[in-house]
Coordinates of C-alpha atoms and ligand atoms in Angstrom, one line a residue:
Chain A
X1112 CA 14.5 1.3 25.6
X1113 CA 15.6 1.4 22.0
X1114 CA 14.4 1.7 18.4
X1115 CA 14.6 -1.3 16.1
X1116 CA 14.5 -0.9 12.3
X1117 CA 14.0 -3.9 10.0
X1118 CA 16.1 -3.5 6.8
X1119 CA 14.9 -5.4 3.8
X1120 CA 17.5 -6.5 1.3
X1121 CA 16.9 -7.0 -2.4
X1122 CA 19.1 -9.9 -3.5
X1123 CA 21.7 -9.1 -0.8
X1124 CA 21.7 -5.3 -1.5
X1125 CA 20.1 -2.4 0.2
X1126 CA 18.2 0.1 -1.9
X1127 CA 17.9 3.8 -1.3
X1128 CA 14.5 3.4 0.4
X1129 CA 16.3 1.4 3.1
X1130 CA 18.7 4.3 3.8
X1131 CA 15.7 6.6 4.0
X1132 CA 14.1 4.2 6.4
X1133 CA 17.2 4.1 8.6
X1134 CA 17.6 7.9 8.5
X1135 CA 14.0 8.1 9.7
X1136 CA 14.4 5.5 12.4
X1137 CA 17.5 7.3 13.6
X1138 CA 15.6 10.6 13.9
X1139 CA 13.0 8.8 16.1
X1140 CA 15.8 7.3 18.2
X1141 CA 17.1 10.8 18.7
X1142 CA 13.7 12.0 19.8
X1143 CA 13.8 9.4 22.5
X1144 CA 17.5 9.9 23.2
X1145 CA 18.1 6.2 22.5
X1146 CA 20.1 3.9 20.3
X1147 CA 19.2 2.5 16.9
X1148 CA 19.5 -1.2 16.1
X1149 CA 19.0 -2.6 12.6
X1150 CA 17.8 -6.1 11.9
X1151 CA 18.8 -7.8 8.7
X1152 CA 17.2 -11.1 7.7
X1153 CA 18.7 -13.2 4.9
X1154 CA 22.1 -13.1 3.3
X1155 CA 23.8 -9.8 3.1
X1156 CA 27.6 -9.3 2.9
X1157 CA 29.4 -7.7 5.8
X1158 CA 30.4 -4.6 3.7
X1159 CA 26.9 -4.0 2.7
X1160 CA 25.7 -4.4 6.3
X1161 CA 28.4 -1.9 7.5
X1162 CA 27.0 0.7 5.1
X1163 CA 24.1 1.0 7.5
X1164 CA 26.4 2.7 10.1
X1165 CA 26.7 5.7 7.8
X1166 CA 23.1 6.6 8.6
X1167 CA 23.2 6.2 12.4
X1168 CA 22.8 2.5 13.2
X1169 CA 24.8 1.5 16.2
X1170 CA 24.1 -2.2 16.2
X1171 CA 23.2 -4.6 13.5
X1172 CA 21.5 -7.8 14.3
X1173 CA 22.0 -10.4 11.6
X1174 CA 19.8 -13.5 11.0
X1175 CA 21.5 -15.3 8.1
X1176 CA 20.7 -19.0 7.8
X1177 CA 19.4 -21.2 5.0
X1178 CA 15.9 -21.1 6.5
X1179 CA 15.7 -17.3 6.0
X1180 CA 17.1 -17.2 2.5
X1181 CA 13.9 -15.9 1.1
X1182 CA 11.1 -13.8 2.5
X1183 CA 8.4 -15.8 4.3
X1184 CA 6.0 -13.4 5.9
X1185 CA 5.2 -15.4 9.1
X1186 CA 8.7 -16.5 9.8
X1187 CA 10.1 -13.0 9.2
X1188 CA 7.4 -11.5 11.5
X1189 CA 8.4 -13.8 14.3
X1190 CA 12.1 -12.8 13.8
X1191 CA 11.2 -9.1 14.0
X1192 CA 9.0 -9.6 17.1
X1193 CA 11.7 -11.6 18.8
X1194 CA 14.4 -9.1 18.0
X1195 CA 12.2 -6.4 19.4
X1196 CA 11.9 -8.2 22.7
X1197 CA 15.7 -9.0 22.7
X1198 CA 16.6 -5.3 22.2
X1199 CA 13.9 -4.1 24.6
X1200 CA 12.6 -1.9 21.7
X1201 CA 9.8 0.4 22.4
X1202 CA 9.4 1.3 18.7
X1203 CA 9.8 -0.9 15.6
X1204 CA 10.2 0.7 12.2
X1205 CA 9.3 -1.1 9.0
X1206 CA 9.1 0.0 5.4
X1207 CA 5.6 0.2 4.0
X1208 CA 6.8 -1.7 1.0
X1209 CA 4.9 -4.6 -0.5
X1210 CA 6.5 -7.0 1.9
X1211 CA 6.4 -4.5 4.8
X1212 CA 2.6 -4.2 4.4
X1213 CA 2.3 -7.9 5.1
X1214 CA 4.8 -7.9 8.0
X1215 CA 3.9 -4.8 10.0
X1216 CA 0.4 -5.9 11.1
X1217 CA 1.6 -9.4 12.0
X1218 CA 4.5 -7.9 14.0
X1219 CA 2.1 -5.4 15.7
X1220 CA -0.4 -8.2 16.6
X1221 CA 2.4 -10.4 18.0
X1222 CA 3.8 -7.6 20.2
X1223 CA 0.4 -6.2 21.2
X1224 CA 1.6 -3.0 19.7
X1225 CA -0.3 -0.2 18.1
X1226 CA 0.5 0.2 14.4
X1227 CA 0.8 3.4 12.4
X1228 CA 0.8 2.3 8.8
X1229 CA 1.8 4.5 5.9
X1230 CA 3.5 7.2 8.0
X1231 CA 4.7 10.1 6.0
X1232 CA 6.7 12.2 8.5
X1233 CA 8.2 12.1 12.0
X1234 CA 6.0 11.4 14.9
X1235 CA 5.6 13.8 17.8
X1236 CA 6.1 12.1 21.2
X1237 CA 4.3 13.1 24.4
X1238 CA 5.0 10.8 27.3
X1239 CA 3.8 7.4 26.2
X1240 CA 1.7 8.8 23.4
X1241 CA 3.1 9.0 19.9
X1242 CA 1.2 10.9 17.1
X1243 CA 1.9 10.4 13.5
X1244 CA 0.5 11.5 10.1
X1245 CA -0.5 9.3 7.3
X1246 CA -2.4 9.7 4.1
X1247 CA -6.0 8.6 4.1
X1248 CA -8.9 8.5 1.7
X1249 CA -6.6 7.7 -1.1
X1250 CA -4.6 10.9 -0.8
X1251 CA -7.5 13.2 -0.3
X1252 CA -6.7 13.7 3.3
X1253 CA -4.3 13.1 6.2
X1254 CA -5.1 11.2 9.3
X1255 CA -3.3 11.8 12.6
X1256 CA -3.0 8.5 14.4
X1257 CA -2.2 8.2 18.1
X1258 CA -0.5 5.2 19.4
X1259 CA -0.8 4.6 23.2
X1260 CA 0.5 1.1 23.6
X1261 CA 3.8 0.3 25.3
X1262 CA 5.4 -0.9 22.1
X1263 CA 4.7 0.9 18.8
X1264 CA 5.1 -0.2 15.2
X1265 CA 5.5 2.3 12.5
X1266 CA 5.5 1.6 8.7
X1267 CA 7.0 4.4 6.7
X1268 CA 5.8 5.2 3.2
X1269 CA 8.7 4.8 0.7
X1270 CA 10.1 8.2 -0.7
X1271 CA 8.7 10.2 2.2
X1272 CA 11.8 10.9 4.2
X1273 CA 15.2 12.3 3.1
X1274 CA 18.4 10.2 3.5
X1275 CA 20.6 11.8 6.2
X1276 CA 24.1 10.8 6.8
X1277 CA 25.0 10.3 10.5
X1278 CA 28.2 8.3 10.6
X1279 CA 28.2 5.9 13.6
X1280 CA 30.4 3.1 14.8
X1281 CA 28.4 -0.1 14.2
X1282 CA 28.9 -3.6 15.2
X1283 CA 27.4 -6.8 13.7
X1284 CA 25.9 -9.4 16.0
X1285 CA 24.5 -12.7 15.0
X1286 CA 21.0 -13.2 16.4
X1287 CA 19.2 -16.5 17.0
X1288 CA 15.4 -15.7 16.7
X1289 CA 12.6 -17.7 18.2
X1290 CA 10.2 -19.1 15.6
X1291 CA 6.9 -20.8 15.8
X1292 CA 6.0 -24.3 14.6
X1293 CA 4.0 -23.2 11.5
X1294 CA 6.3 -20.3 10.5
X1295 CA 7.7 -22.0 7.5
X1296 CA 4.5 -23.5 6.0
X1297 CA 4.5 -21.0 3.2
X1298 CA 6.7 -22.1 0.2
X1299 CA 8.2 -19.5 -2.2
X1300 CA 8.0 -21.1 -5.6
X1301 CA 9.4 -18.4 -7.8
X1302 CA 10.6 -14.8 -7.8
X1303 CA 10.6 -12.9 -11.0
X1304 CA 12.3 -9.5 -11.2
X1305 CA 12.6 -7.1 -14.1
X1306 CA 16.2 -6.6 -13.4
X1307 CA 17.7 -3.5 -15.0
X1308 CA 14.8 -1.1 -14.9
X1309 CA 14.2 1.4 -12.1
X1310 CA 11.2 0.2 -10.2
X1311 CA 8.2 2.5 -9.8
X1312 CA 8.1 2.8 -6.0
X1313 CA 11.8 3.6 -5.9
X1314 CA 11.9 6.1 -8.7
X1315 CA 12.5 9.8 -8.1
X1316 CA 11.2 10.7 -11.5
X1317 CA 8.2 9.0 -13.1
X1318 CA 7.0 9.6 -16.7
X1319 CA 3.5 8.4 -17.1
X1320 CA 1.0 8.2 -20.0
X1321 CA -2.6 7.6 -20.6
X1322 CA -5.2 6.9 -23.2
X1323 CA -4.2 10.1 -25.0
X1324 CA -1.3 8.1 -26.5
X1325 CA -3.9 6.1 -28.6
X1326 CA -2.1 2.8 -28.6
X1327 CA 0.9 0.7 -27.3
X1328 CA 2.9 1.2 -30.5
X1329 CA 3.2 4.9 -29.5
X1330 CA 5.1 4.4 -26.2
X1331 CA 8.5 4.9 -27.8
X1332 CA 8.3 8.7 -27.1
X1333 CA 7.4 8.0 -23.5
X1334 CA 10.3 5.6 -23.0
X1335 CA 12.7 8.0 -24.7
X1336 CA 11.7 10.8 -22.3
X1337 CA 12.0 8.4 -19.3
X1338 CA 15.4 7.3 -20.4
X1339 CA 16.9 10.9 -20.7
X1340 CA 15.4 11.7 -17.3
X1341 CA 16.5 8.4 -15.6
X1342 CA 12.8 7.8 -14.8
X1343 CA 10.5 4.9 -14.4
X1344 CA 7.4 4.6 -16.6
X1345 CA 3.9 4.4 -15.4
X1346 CA 0.4 4.5 -16.9
X1347 CA -3.3 5.1 -16.1
X1348 CA -5.7 2.2 -15.4
X1349 CA -7.4 2.0 -18.8
X1350 CA -4.0 1.7 -20.4
X1351 CA -3.1 -1.4 -18.4
X1352 CA -6.6 -2.7 -18.6
X1353 CA -6.3 -2.7 -22.4
X1354 CA -3.0 -4.5 -22.1
X1355 CA -1.1 -1.6 -23.7
X1356 CA 1.2 -1.7 -20.6
X1357 CA 1.8 -4.2 -17.8
X1358 CA -0.4 -3.9 -14.7
X1359 CA 2.8 -3.3 -12.6
X1360 CA 2.8 0.3 -14.2
X1361 CA -0.7 1.2 -13.2
X1362 CA -0.8 4.0 -10.7
X1363 CA -3.8 5.4 -8.8
X1364 CA -6.3 4.4 -6.3
X1365 CA -6.4 0.8 -7.4
X1366 CA -2.8 0.7 -8.6
X1367 CA 0.5 1.7 -7.1
X1368 CA 0.6 4.9 -5.0
X1369 CA 3.8 6.9 -5.6
X1370 CA 5.4 10.1 -4.4
X1371 CA 8.3 10.9 -6.7
X1372 CA 10.1 14.2 -6.9
X1373 CA 8.8 14.7 -10.4
X1374 CA 5.7 13.2 -12.0
X1375 CA 5.2 13.9 -15.8
X1376 CA 1.6 13.1 -16.9
X1377 CA 1.1 12.8 -20.6
X1378 CA -2.3 12.3 -22.2
X1379 CA -3.9 11.6 -18.9
X1380 CA -7.1 13.5 -18.0
X1381 CA -6.6 13.5 -14.2
X1382 CA -9.5 11.5 -12.9
X1383 CA -9.9 11.6 -9.2
X1384 CA -8.9 7.9 -8.9
X1385 CA -5.8 8.5 -10.9
X1386 CA -4.8 11.5 -8.7
X1387 CA -5.2 9.4 -5.6
X1388 CA -2.1 7.6 -6.6
X1389 CA 0.1 10.5 -7.6
X1390 CA -1.1 13.6 -5.8
X1391 CA 1.7 13.5 -3.3
X1392 CA 4.4 13.8 -6.0
X1393 CA 6.5 16.9 -5.1
X1394 CA 6.3 18.4 -8.6
X1395 CA 3.7 17.6 -11.3
X1396 CA 4.0 18.4 -15.0
X1397 CA 1.0 17.8 -17.2
X1398 CA 1.0 17.6 -21.0
X1399 CA -2.4 17.4 -22.5
X1400 CA -4.0 18.8 -25.7
X1401 CA -7.2 19.8 -23.8
X1402 CA -6.7 23.0 -21.9
X1403 CA -9.8 22.0 -19.7
X1404 CA -8.3 18.7 -18.6
X1405 CA -8.8 18.4 -14.8
X1406 CA -5.2 17.4 -14.3
X1407 CA -4.1 21.0 -15.0
X1408 CA -5.8 22.0 -11.7
X1409 CA -3.4 20.1 -9.6
X1410 CA -0.3 20.5 -11.6
X1411 CA 2.7 22.8 -11.0
X1412 CA 3.7 23.1 -14.7
X1413 CA 1.6 22.6 -17.8
X1414 CA 1.9 22.4 -21.5
X1415 CA -1.2 22.5 -23.6
X1416 CA -0.4 20.6 -26.8
X1417 CA -0.3 17.4 -28.7
X1418 CA 1.9 14.8 -27.0
X1419 CA 3.2 13.5 -30.2
X1420 CA 4.8 16.8 -31.0
X1421 CA 5.6 18.1 -27.5
X1422 CA 7.2 15.0 -25.9
X1423 CA 10.0 14.5 -28.5
X1424 CA 10.8 18.2 -28.2
X1425 CA 11.1 18.0 -24.4
X1426 CA 13.3 14.9 -24.8
X1427 CA 15.6 16.9 -27.1
X1428 CA 15.7 19.9 -24.8
X1429 CA 16.7 17.7 -21.8
X1430 CA 19.3 16.0 -23.9
X1431 CA 20.7 19.4 -24.9
X1432 CA 20.6 20.6 -21.2
X1433 CA 22.3 17.5 -20.0
X1434 CA 24.9 17.9 -22.7
Chain B
X130 CA -14.9 -24.9 0.2
X131 CA -16.1 -22.6 3.0
X132 CA -15.1 -19.0 2.2
X133 CA -15.4 -16.0 4.5
X134 CA -15.3 -12.6 2.8
X135 CA -14.6 -9.5 4.8
X136 CA -16.2 -6.4 3.5
X137 CA -15.8 -2.8 4.4
X138 CA -18.3 0.0 3.7
X139 CA -16.5 3.0 2.2
X140 CA -17.3 6.3 0.6
X141 CA -17.8 6.1 -3.2
X142 CA -14.5 6.8 -5.0
X143 CA -15.7 10.2 -6.3
X144 CA -16.7 11.5 -2.9
X145 CA -15.5 14.9 -1.9
X146 CA -13.9 14.2 1.5
X147 CA -14.7 16.6 4.3
X148 CA -14.6 16.5 8.1
X149 CA -16.8 17.7 10.9
X150 CA -16.5 18.3 14.7
X151 CA -13.2 20.2 14.5
X152 CA -11.8 17.8 11.9
X153 CA -12.2 14.8 14.2
X154 CA -14.9 13.0 12.2
X155 CA -15.5 12.1 8.6
X156 CA -18.5 14.0 7.3
X157 CA -20.8 11.2 6.1
X158 CA -23.8 13.4 5.3
X159 CA -24.9 13.1 1.7
X160 CA -22.2 10.5 1.0
X161 CA -22.9 7.4 -1.1
X162 CA -21.4 4.3 0.5
X163 CA -20.2 1.3 -1.5
X164 CA -18.6 -2.1 -1.0
X165 CA -14.9 -1.4 -0.9
X166 CA -13.7 -2.0 -4.5
X167 CA -11.0 -4.6 -3.5
X168 CA -13.6 -6.4 -1.4
X169 CA -15.7 -6.7 -4.5
X170 CA -12.8 -8.5 -6.1
X171 CA -12.5 -10.8 -3.1
X172 CA -16.2 -11.6 -3.3
X173 CA -16.1 -12.2 -7.1
X174 CA -13.3 -14.7 -6.6
X175 CA -15.2 -16.4 -3.8
X176 CA -18.1 -16.8 -6.1
X177 CA -15.9 -18.2 -8.9
X178 CA -14.4 -20.7 -6.4
X179 CA -17.7 -21.9 -4.9
X180 CA -19.8 -21.9 -8.1
X181 CA -21.9 -24.9 -9.0
X182 CA -22.5 -26.0 -5.4
X183 CA -18.8 -26.4 -4.6
X184 CA -19.1 -24.5 -1.3
X185 CA -20.5 -21.5 0.5
X186 CA -19.7 -17.8 1.1
X187 CA -20.3 -15.9 4.3
X188 CA -19.7 -12.1 4.2
X189 CA -18.8 -10.4 7.4
X190 CA -18.8 -6.7 8.2
X191 CA -18.0 -4.9 11.3
X192 CA -20.1 -1.8 11.4
X193 CA -23.4 -0.1 12.2
X194 CA -26.9 -0.8 10.8
X195 CA -26.3 2.0 8.3
X196 CA -24.1 -0.4 6.4
X197 CA -26.9 -3.0 5.8
X198 CA -27.5 -1.8 2.2
X199 CA -23.8 -2.5 1.4
X200 CA -24.1 -5.9 3.0
X201 CA -27.3 -6.6 1.0
X202 CA -25.4 -5.6 -2.2
X203 CA -22.8 -8.4 -1.4
X204 CA -25.6 -10.8 -0.8
X205 CA -27.1 -9.8 -4.1
X206 CA -23.8 -10.3 -5.9
X207 CA -23.7 -13.9 -4.7
X208 CA -22.8 -14.4 -1.0
X209 CA -25.0 -17.0 0.8
X210 CA -25.2 -15.4 4.1
X211 CA -24.1 -12.3 6.0
X212 CA -22.9 -11.4 9.5
X213 CA -22.7 -8.0 10.9
X214 CA -20.7 -7.4 14.1
X215 CA -22.7 -4.5 15.5
X216 CA -20.0 -1.9 16.4
X217 CA -18.3 1.2 15.0
X218 CA -15.2 -0.1 13.2
X219 CA -12.9 2.5 14.8
X220 CA -9.5 0.7 14.1
X221 CA -8.1 -2.2 12.1
X222 CA -7.1 -3.9 15.4
X223 CA -10.7 -3.7 16.6
X224 CA -12.0 -5.1 13.3
X225 CA -9.4 -7.9 13.1
X226 CA -10.2 -9.0 16.7
X227 CA -14.0 -9.1 16.0
X228 CA -13.5 -11.1 12.8
X229 CA -11.0 -13.5 14.4
X230 CA -13.3 -14.1 17.3
X231 CA -16.2 -14.9 15.0
X232 CA -14.2 -17.1 12.6
X233 CA -12.0 -19.0 15.0
X234 CA -14.3 -22.1 15.4
X235 CA -16.1 -22.0 12.1
X236 CA -13.4 -23.8 10.0
X237 CA -13.3 -21.6 7.0
X238 CA -11.0 -22.9 4.3
X239 CA -10.2 -19.4 3.0
X240 CA -10.6 -15.9 4.4
X241 CA -10.6 -13.2 1.7
X242 CA -10.3 -9.5 2.2
X243 CA -9.4 -6.6 0.0
X244 CA -5.8 -5.4 -0.3
X245 CA -6.8 -2.3 1.6
X246 CA -9.9 -0.3 2.4
X247 CA -10.0 2.9 0.3
X248 CA -10.9 5.1 3.3
X249 CA -8.1 4.5 5.8
X250 CA -5.8 2.7 3.4
X251 CA -4.4 0.7 6.2
X252 CA -3.7 -2.7 4.7
X253 CA -3.7 -3.9 8.2
X254 CA -6.6 -6.1 8.8
X255 CA -5.4 -9.1 6.8
X256 CA -2.1 -9.5 8.6
X257 CA -3.6 -9.0 12.0
X258 CA -6.3 -11.5 11.3
X259 CA -3.7 -14.1 10.1
X260 CA -1.7 -13.6 13.2
X261 CA -4.7 -13.7 15.5
X262 CA -5.9 -17.0 13.9
X263 CA -2.3 -18.4 13.7
X264 CA -2.5 -19.0 10.0
X265 CA -0.6 -17.6 7.0
X266 CA -1.5 -14.3 5.4
X267 CA -0.6 -12.5 2.2
X268 CA -1.7 -8.9 2.2
X269 CA -1.9 -8.2 -1.5
X270 CA -2.4 -11.0 -4.1
X271 CA -2.8 -10.5 -7.8
X272 CA -3.6 -14.2 -8.7
X273 CA -5.1 -17.0 -6.6
X274 CA -5.6 -20.6 -7.5
X275 CA -6.6 -23.6 -5.2
X276 CA -4.4 -26.6 -5.7
X277 CA -5.7 -29.4 -3.4
X278 CA -5.0 -28.6 0.2
X279 CA -3.0 -25.5 -0.7
X280 CA -3.5 -22.2 -2.3
X281 CA -1.0 -20.8 -4.9
X282 CA -0.9 -17.0 -5.1
X283 CA 1.0 -14.4 -6.9
X284 CA 2.0 -11.2 -5.2
X285 CA 3.7 -8.0 -6.3
X286 CA 7.1 -7.1 -5.0
X287 CA 9.2 -4.0 -5.9
X288 CA 9.9 -4.4 -9.6
X289 CA 8.6 -7.9 -10.0
X290 CA 6.4 -10.6 -8.6
X291 CA 6.6 -13.6 -6.4
X292 CA 4.7 -16.9 -6.6
X293 CA 3.9 -18.6 -3.2
X294 CA 2.2 -21.7 -2.0
X295 CA 0.4 -21.7 1.3
X296 CA -1.5 -24.3 3.2
X297 CA -5.2 -23.8 3.8
X298 CA -6.7 -22.2 5.7
X299 CA -5.1 -18.8 4.8
X300 CA -6.0 -15.1 4.9
X301 CA -5.6 -13.3 1.6
X302 CA -6.0 -9.6 0.6
X303 CA -7.0 -9.4 -3.0
X304 CA -6.2 -6.7 -5.6
X305 CA -6.9 -6.2 -9.3
X306 CA -6.4 -9.3 -11.4
X307 CA -7.7 -11.9 -9.0
X308 CA -11.1 -12.1 -10.5
X309 CA -13.4 -10.5 -13.0
X310 CA -15.7 -8.2 -11.0
X311 CA -19.3 -9.5 -10.7
X312 CA -22.3 -7.3 -10.4
X313 CA -25.7 -8.3 -9.0
X314 CA -28.3 -9.4 -11.4
X315 CA -32.1 -9.2 -11.0
X316 CA -32.4 -12.7 -9.5
X317 CA -29.6 -11.9 -7.1
X318 CA -31.2 -8.7 -6.0
X319 CA -34.5 -10.5 -5.3
X320 CA -33.0 -13.3 -3.4
X321 CA -30.8 -11.0 -1.3
X322 CA -33.9 -9.9 0.6
X323 CA -34.4 -13.3 2.0
X324 CA -30.8 -14.4 2.6
X325 CA -29.9 -14.4 6.3
X326 CA -28.1 -11.3 7.8
X327 CA -27.2 -12.2 11.4
X328 CA -26.3 -9.4 13.8
X329 CA -23.7 -10.3 16.5
X330 CA -22.6 -8.1 19.4
X331 CA -18.9 -7.2 19.6
X332 CA -16.3 -8.4 22.1
X333 CA -14.3 -5.9 24.1
X334 CA -10.9 -5.1 22.6
X335 CA -8.1 -3.0 24.1
X336 CA -7.5 0.1 22.0
X337 CA -3.8 0.5 20.8
X338 CA -4.1 3.0 18.1
X339 CA -6.8 5.5 17.0
X340 CA -7.2 8.4 14.7
X341 CA -7.6 11.6 16.6
X342 CA -7.8 14.2 13.8
X343 CA -7.9 14.7 10.0
X344 CA -6.2 17.3 7.8
X345 CA -6.9 18.2 4.2
X346 CA -3.8 18.7 2.0
X347 CA -2.8 22.3 1.3
X348 CA -3.7 23.1 -2.3
X349 CA -0.9 23.3 -4.7
X350 CA 0.2 26.8 -5.8
X351 CA -1.0 28.1 -9.1
X352 CA 0.1 26.3 -12.2
X353 CA 2.7 27.8 -14.6
X354 CA 2.0 27.2 -18.2
X355 CA 4.8 26.9 -20.7
X356 CA 4.1 27.3 -24.5
X357 CA 4.4 24.1 -26.5
X358 CA 7.0 25.7 -28.7
X359 CA 9.3 26.4 -25.8
X360 CA 10.2 23.1 -24.2
X361 CA 13.6 24.5 -23.1
X362 CA 11.7 26.9 -20.8
X363 CA 10.1 23.9 -19.0
X364 CA 13.5 22.3 -18.6
X365 CA 14.9 25.5 -17.2
X366 CA 12.0 25.8 -14.7
X367 CA 12.4 22.1 -13.6
X368 CA 16.0 22.8 -13.1
X369 CA 16.3 26.2 -11.4
X370 CA 12.8 26.6 -9.8
X371 CA 11.5 23.2 -8.9
X372 CA 15.0 21.8 -8.6
X373 CA 14.0 18.3 -9.7
X374 CA 16.4 17.8 -12.6
Ligands
FAD1886 C1 -13.3 2.3 -8.7 C2 -12.4 3.0 -9.7 C3 -11.1 2.9 -9.5 C4 -10.2 3.5 -10.5 N1 -8.8 3.4 -10.3 C5 -8.0 4.0 -11.2 C6 -6.6 4.0 -11.0 O1 -6.1 3.5 -10.0 N2 -5.8 4.6 -11.8 C7 -6.3 5.3 -12.9 O2 -5.5 5.9 -13.7 N3 -7.6 5.3 -13.2 C8 -8.5 4.7 -12.3 N4 -9.8 4.7 -12.6 C9 -10.3 5.2 -13.9 C10 -10.4 6.7 -13.9 O3 -11.7 7.0 -13.4 C11 -10.2 7.2 -15.3 O4 -11.2 6.6 -16.2 C12 -8.9 7.0 -15.9 O5 -7.9 7.5 -15.0 C13 -8.7 7.7 -17.3 O6 -7.5 7.4 -17.8 P1 -6.8 8.3 -18.9 O7 -6.6 9.7 -18.3 O8 -5.6 7.6 -19.4 O9 -7.9 8.4 -20.1 P2 -8.9 9.5 -20.5 O10 -9.7 9.9 -19.4 O11 -9.5 9.0 -21.7 O12 -8.0 10.8 -20.9 C14 -7.1 10.9 -22.0 C15 -6.6 12.3 -22.0 O13 -5.6 12.4 -23.1 C16 -5.8 13.6 -23.7 N5 -5.3 13.5 -25.0 C17 -5.8 12.9 -26.1 N6 -5.0 12.9 -27.1 C18 -3.9 13.6 -26.8 C19 -2.8 14.0 -27.5 N7 -2.5 13.6 -28.7 N8 -1.8 14.7 -26.8 C20 -2.1 15.1 -25.5 N9 -3.2 14.7 -24.8 C21 -4.1 14.0 -25.5 C22 -7.2 13.9 -23.6 O14 -7.4 15.3 -23.7 C23 -7.6 13.4 -22.2 O15 -7.5 14.4 -21.2 C24 -10.7 4.1 -11.6 C25 -12.1 4.2 -11.8 C26 -12.9 3.7 -10.9 C27 -14.4 3.8 -11.0
AMP1887 N1 -15.3 -2.8 9.2 C1 -14.8 -3.9 8.4 N2 -15.6 -5.0 8.5 C2 -15.2 -6.1 7.8 N3 -14.0 -6.2 7.0 C3 -13.3 -5.1 7.0 C4 -13.6 -3.9 7.7 N4 -12.6 -2.9 7.5 C5 -11.7 -3.5 6.7 N5 -12.1 -4.8 6.4 C6 -11.4 -5.7 5.5 O1 -10.0 -5.5 5.6 C7 -9.5 -5.1 4.3 C8 -8.3 -4.2 4.5 O2 -8.7 -3.1 5.2 P1 -7.7 -2.0 5.9 O3 -6.7 -2.9 6.7 O4 -8.6 -1.2 6.7 O5 -7.0 -1.4 4.7 C9 -10.6 -4.6 3.6 O6 -10.5 -4.6 2.2 C10 -11.7 -5.5 4.1 O7 -11.7 -6.7 3.4

């Protein structure tokens, strides 16, 4: 019996969300009193792999051949399932990232495992039953899911578990997975990454603006504030629909769901579909000129005022504070 | 091109979510149900792909008779026929197995779903269905073009996007950007009444996961207002009270 965690690399490096995921998987392994094995697919340097030991990984299975250079959903799902069998894992932990959302259900179906998607905290374990909480109804509720299968797959929502150091001696072992005939039918044609920016799902602070900004030419004050805070930028749906900002910044029920430590909403009314994507942010600041804006009802801090005056002042105040 | 579109029947996006029976069941009384918004995108894309006699669209729903108005809406929008698997859709695994069983010998070229259903937000059915049918799946696509025997899709990745080419048949979960949403017109609404809606009994599926209980999030504490002329006060609160900067 053991716990297996799949660690997704981004161009050979592990992001913070991977360390969160391992810390989480380690806590589950501790609940069972078992060991944690990490599975890495694709090319990652030894030093980077060794960094996983800091968070409680005892063994690292490495699958690093030309075939697995880039992410192919079916092929990677087969690798994870075969590693789960190889390590006799009773629980497989995957990130609920964009790629993870494609992988987890395939891995679960291959293993005949119950799947808890979008988990937000540690499970409770009672004999063979594992219960786990996830958000449902677009953030308006939580659902407690019970898994009763022999093997279980858990997909953890990014940014929902704190990184915990747990220095452990870890060894790297090459692993030869079993793949199926059609696993490599999908061809990756191109990967485009906006390199230097902090990506929305990884961001601890998000500065977001809506239709109150009037037009794309006014986004300078938003970007300035984001920069002093080290934040990613986001927007409401009408803003990306109008082409003022890229679709990749659209948060909400039909956009990206985020849970940063700090969400600053500027000139956004707080429609229920917008809140669905941001309501699990730990702290919410709302800046709106309308004191009746619904967003104030779910915010921790509010400023009633004109964004064009208030935002540059806040940027200045943060600059002054950061010295 | 033969397209299967999977639709789920979900509470309207503005619904106030409450539970009954000791928080074990969603309280559906007085709730307006709609076609899951992402499934509408899937259906709109299917219509664009099969327009001008270039194919046919079947919509499939796993659910009870109470979902029939939602299914008729999909027929009115432009699907040719509908199938309802007559069972409570109590888990993604159950739903995926029903759809896989129905679809396996019908040679669909493309199976379209929504990126996720807005009730359970699982994003599970597409991947499970792909696995059960042994064909490729992409759980959230933002663009979709047929190129001969293959389909080229764009999907989102953290901080970027990826372009993939998959052989047909394939299972794809659609999200915004894939198609302009279509709405039923008068002719569609009239013809939907006579389009076939076949009811099929479910197969038995072993249950691996199920929802046992719901909780509603604790309300946030009261808001603290800061005067627009005192931005340094906000910074101070974020630093020493909220401890986020
Ligand atoms: C099925 C469905 C799905 C949806 N999904 C999403 C989603 O995922 N994400 C999303 O965001 N929306 C979504 N929507 C749309 C949502 O209902 C709202 O229409 C949208 O969120 C409103 O965007 P907004 O707040 O930017 O604009 P508005 O509602 O127009 O609000 C603008 C706000 O700016 C304030 N303002 C104006 N000028 C200033 C100023 N100078 N300074 C300060 N404040 C100012 C106004 O007081 C107002 O509160 C969805 C809708 C539907 C029906
Ligand atoms: N009961 C159902 N019947 C048919 N299709 C469904 C059903 N539930 C979910 N789906 C499809 O699966 C997609 C993803 O749902 P989910 O995995 O529940 O988030 C939805 O957008 C639908 O296309």
